[in-house]
Amino acid sequence: MTSKRARRAAQETAPCRITVCRGCCCGDPRKVPGVDHAGQTARLRAAVGDAAQVRASECLDVCDQANVMVVQPSAAGRAAGGRPVWLGLVNDDDALADIAAWVRSGGPGVADPPGVLDLYEFTASRRVGKALEG
């Protein structure tokens, strides 16, 4: 049994989380040809190391932005006011490297993202955003 104190300590030190969409369009070579989709997730996991948990998700419902990733802040980032950052059209290794470097530097709320990530960032609808948070 885990004590409340241990759970609280784990929550306070929780790393960033990166959710990689691998639903109907993201991860589909017919929608986004020329991308090693499975390899992309593996390379991202290797690049962020212990700085983030990388998980695959079913469709995040923003198919026009395939491939989609959401970078959620660490506990420290949330405490500093960081919010989830939605990134779309993440279809090349340069974008993965920028995301990984940002997350290793602290991610949302802790470190500013590399300027080029502004080109990938978009605002998801409230409905879509709440589905990921809930």
PDB file of N, CA, C and O in Angstrom, residues 6-18 50-53 72-80 103 106-108 110:
ATOM      1  N   ALA A   6       3.885   9.371   0.120  1.00  0.00           N
ATOM      2  CA  ALA A   6       4.645   8.846  -1.012  1.00  0.00           C
ATOM      3  C   ALA A   6       3.985   9.230  -2.334  1.00  0.00           C
ATOM      4  O   ALA A   6       4.661   9.595  -3.291  1.00  0.00           O
ATOM      5  N   ARG A   7       2.654   9.157  -2.389  1.00  0.00           N
ATOM      6  CA  ARG A   7       1.942   9.559  -3.612  1.00  0.00           C
ATOM      7  C   ARG A   7       2.145  11.042  -3.887  1.00  0.00           C
ATOM      8  O   ARG A   7       2.366  11.451  -5.013  1.00  0.00           O
ATOM      9  N   ARG A   8       2.069  11.863  -2.842  1.00  0.00           N
ATOM     10  CA  ARG A   8       2.254  13.304  -3.002  1.00  0.00           C
ATOM     11  C   ARG A   8       3.669  13.603  -3.487  1.00  0.00           C
ATOM     12  O   ARG A   8       3.869  14.423  -4.385  1.00  0.00           O
ATOM     13  N   ALA A   9       4.663  12.932  -2.917  1.00  0.00           N
ATOM     14  CA  ALA A   9       6.046  13.145  -3.337  1.00  0.00           C
ATOM     15  C   ALA A   9       6.225  12.759  -4.805  1.00  0.00           C
ATOM     16  O   ALA A   9       6.898  13.461  -5.565  1.00  0.00           O
ATOM     17  N   ALA A  10       5.602  11.660  -5.223  1.00  0.00           N
ATOM     18  CA  ALA A  10       5.694  11.242  -6.627  1.00  0.00           C
ATOM     19  C   ALA A  10       5.040  12.265  -7.542  1.00  0.00           C
ATOM     20  O   ALA A  10       5.556  12.575  -8.616  1.00  0.00           O
ATOM     21  N   GLN A  11       3.898  12.825  -7.129  1.00  0.00           N
ATOM     22  CA  GLN A  11       3.217  13.833  -7.943  1.00  0.00           C
ATOM     23  C   GLN A  11       4.036  15.108  -8.036  1.00  0.00           C
ATOM     24  O   GLN A  11       4.061  15.760  -9.071  1.00  0.00           O
ATOM     25  N   GLU A  12       4.718  15.473  -6.957  1.00  0.00           N
ATOM     26  CA  GLU A  12       5.500  16.709  -6.951  1.00  0.00           C
ATOM     27  C   GLU A  12       6.756  16.613  -7.804  1.00  0.00           C
ATOM     28  O   GLU A  12       7.318  17.625  -8.190  1.00  0.00           O
ATOM     29  N   THR A  13       7.206  15.403  -8.089  1.00  0.00           N
ATOM     30  CA  THR A  13       8.406  15.231  -8.902  1.00  0.00           C
ATOM     31  C   THR A  13       8.093  14.618 -10.267  1.00  0.00           C
ATOM     32  O   THR A  13       9.002  14.221 -10.981  1.00  0.00           O
ATOM     33  N   ALA A  14       6.829  14.544 -10.621  1.00  0.00           N
ATOM     34  CA  ALA A  14       6.433  13.935 -11.889  1.00  0.00           C
ATOM     35  C   ALA A  14       7.083  14.658 -13.064  1.00  0.00           C
ATOM     36  O   ALA A  14       7.072  15.889 -13.119  1.00  0.00           O
ATOM     37  N   PRO A  15       7.645  13.892 -14.003  1.00  0.00           N
ATOM     38  CA  PRO A  15       8.273  14.514 -15.177  1.00  0.00           C
ATOM     39  C   PRO A  15       7.217  14.959 -16.191  1.00  0.00           C
ATOM     40  O   PRO A  15       6.027  14.710 -16.024  1.00  0.00           O
ATOM     41  N   CYS A  16       7.679  15.597 -17.241  1.00  0.00           N
ATOM     42  CA  CYS A  16       6.803  15.924 -18.369  1.00  0.00           C
ATOM     43  C   CYS A  16       6.243  14.621 -18.938  1.00  0.00           C
ATOM     44  O   CYS A  16       6.826  13.555 -18.766  1.00  0.00           O
ATOM     45  N   ARG A  17       5.122  14.744 -19.616  1.00  0.00           N
ATOM     46  CA  ARG A  17       4.545  13.630 -20.364  1.00  0.00           C
ATOM     47  C   ARG A  17       4.358  14.083 -21.793  1.00  0.00           C
ATOM     48  O   ARG A  17       3.900  15.201 -22.036  1.00  0.00           O
ATOM     49  N   ILE A  18       4.684  13.212 -22.712  1.00  0.00           N
ATOM     50  CA  ILE A  18       4.457  13.490 -24.132  1.00  0.00           C
ATOM     51  C   ILE A  18       3.494  12.430 -24.638  1.00  0.00           C
ATOM     52  O   ILE A  18       3.774  11.235 -24.566  1.00  0.00           O
ATOM     53  N   ASP A  50      14.907  10.086 -19.175  1.00  0.00           N
ATOM     54  CA  ASP A  50      14.091  10.176 -17.958  1.00  0.00           C
ATOM     55  C   ASP A  50      13.382  11.516 -17.799  1.00  0.00           C
ATOM     56  O   ASP A  50      12.650  11.711 -16.841  1.00  0.00           O
ATOM     57  N   ALA A  51      13.591  12.439 -18.737  1.00  0.00           N
ATOM     58  CA  ALA A  51      12.989  13.769 -18.616  1.00  0.00           C
ATOM     59  C   ALA A  51      11.493  13.764 -18.903  1.00  0.00           C
ATOM     60  O   ALA A  51      10.801  14.713 -18.559  1.00  0.00           O
ATOM     61  N   ALA A  52      10.991  12.683 -19.520  1.00  0.00           N
ATOM     62  CA  ALA A  52       9.565  12.629 -19.855  1.00  0.00           C
ATOM     63  C   ALA A  52       9.114  11.191 -20.016  1.00  0.00           C
ATOM     64  O   ALA A  52       9.904  10.310 -20.355  1.00  0.00           O
ATOM     65  N   GLN A  53       7.841  11.002 -19.790  1.00  0.00           N
ATOM     66  CA  GLN A  53       7.191   9.743 -20.134  1.00  0.00           C
ATOM     67  C   GLN A  53       6.582   9.948 -21.510  1.00  0.00           C
ATOM     68  O   GLN A  53       5.907  10.955 -21.742  1.00  0.00           O
ATOM     69  N   GLN A  72       2.925  17.736 -22.020  1.00  0.00           N
ATOM     70  CA  GLN A  72       2.312  18.176 -20.771  1.00  0.00           C
ATOM     71  C   GLN A  72       3.413  18.508 -19.778  1.00  0.00           C
ATOM     72  O   GLN A  72       4.436  17.812 -19.704  1.00  0.00           O
ATOM     73  N   PRO A  73       3.230  19.577 -19.001  1.00  0.00           N
ATOM     74  CA  PRO A  73       4.295  20.021 -18.099  1.00  0.00           C
ATOM     75  C   PRO A  73       4.573  19.031 -16.976  1.00  0.00           C
ATOM     76  O   PRO A  73       3.703  18.250 -16.587  1.00  0.00           O
ATOM     77  N   SER A  74       5.776  19.118 -16.469  1.00  0.00           N
ATOM     78  CA  SER A  74       6.152  18.365 -15.272  1.00  0.00           C
ATOM     79  C   SER A  74       5.446  18.994 -14.074  1.00  0.00           C
ATOM     80  O   SER A  74       4.780  20.030 -14.199  1.00  0.00           O
ATOM     81  N   ALA A  75       5.605  18.389 -12.918  1.00  0.00           N
ATOM     82  CA  ALA A  75       5.021  18.963 -11.701  1.00  0.00           C
ATOM     83  C   ALA A  75       5.566  20.373 -11.474  1.00  0.00           C
ATOM     84  O   ALA A  75       4.812  21.292 -11.160  1.00  0.00           O
ATOM     85  N   ALA A  76       6.865  20.548 -11.671  1.00  0.00           N
ATOM     86  CA  ALA A  76       7.459  21.877 -11.501  1.00  0.00           C
ATOM     87  C   ALA A  76       6.913  22.847 -12.535  1.00  0.00           C
ATOM     88  O   ALA A  76       6.651  24.018 -12.237  1.00  0.00           O
ATOM     89  N   GLY A  77       6.722  22.371 -13.750  1.00  0.00           N
ATOM     90  CA  GLY A  77       6.171  23.212 -14.808  1.00  0.00           C
ATOM     91  C   GLY A  77       4.741  23.627 -14.521  1.00  0.00           C
ATOM     92  O   GLY A  77       4.360  24.782 -14.734  1.00  0.00           O
ATOM     93  N   ARG A  78       3.933  22.695 -14.015  1.00  0.00           N
ATOM     94  CA  ARG A  78       2.556  23.033 -13.635  1.00  0.00           C
ATOM     95  C   ARG A  78       2.551  24.048 -12.505  1.00  0.00           C
ATOM     96  O   ARG A  78       1.773  25.005 -12.516  1.00  0.00           O
ATOM     97  N   ALA A  79       3.438  23.861 -11.540  1.00  0.00           N
ATOM     98  CA  ALA A  79       3.517  24.802 -10.409  1.00  0.00           C
ATOM     99  C   ALA A  79       3.896  26.198 -10.890  1.00  0.00           C
ATOM    100  O   ALA A  79       3.488  27.194 -10.290  1.00  0.00           O
ATOM    101  N   ALA A  80       4.656  26.268 -11.988  1.00  0.00           N
ATOM    102  CA  ALA A  80       5.084  27.558 -12.542  1.00  0.00           C
ATOM    103  C   ALA A  80       4.076  28.113 -13.548  1.00  0.00           C
ATOM    104  O   ALA A  80       4.323  29.130 -14.177  1.00  0.00           O
ATOM    105  N   VAL A 103      12.165  19.521 -23.681  1.00  0.00           N
ATOM    106  CA  VAL A 103      11.712  18.731 -22.536  1.00  0.00           C
ATOM    107  C   VAL A 103      12.872  18.452 -21.587  1.00  0.00           C
ATOM    108  O   VAL A 103      12.716  18.536 -20.365  1.00  0.00           O
ATOM    109  N   GLY A 106      13.359  21.195 -19.286  1.00  0.00           N
ATOM    110  CA  GLY A 106      12.307  21.433 -18.310  1.00  0.00           C
ATOM    111  C   GLY A 106      10.913  21.463 -18.894  1.00  0.00           C
ATOM    112  O   GLY A 106       9.938  21.260 -18.194  1.00  0.00           O
ATOM    113  N   GLY A 107      10.782  21.784 -20.184  1.00  0.00           N
ATOM    114  CA  GLY A 107       9.476  21.772 -20.838  1.00  0.00           C
ATOM    115  C   GLY A 107       8.572  22.925 -20.430  1.00  0.00           C
ATOM    116  O   GLY A 107       9.029  23.931 -19.862  1.00  0.00           O
ATOM    117  N   PRO A 108       7.267  22.792 -20.700  1.00  0.00           N
ATOM    118  CA  PRO A 108       6.309  23.884 -20.459  1.00  0.00           C
ATOM    119  C   PRO A 108       6.348  24.392 -19.018  1.00  0.00           C
ATOM    120  O   PRO A 108       6.365  23.619 -18.078  1.00  0.00           O
ATOM    121  N   VAL A 110       8.758  25.766 -17.480  1.00  0.00           N
ATOM    122  CA  VAL A 110      10.111  25.820 -16.928  1.00  0.00           C
ATOM    123  C   VAL A 110      11.077  26.428 -17.940  1.00  0.00           C
ATOM    124  O   VAL A 110      11.891  27.280 -17.595  1.00  0.00           O
TER     125      VAL A 110
END
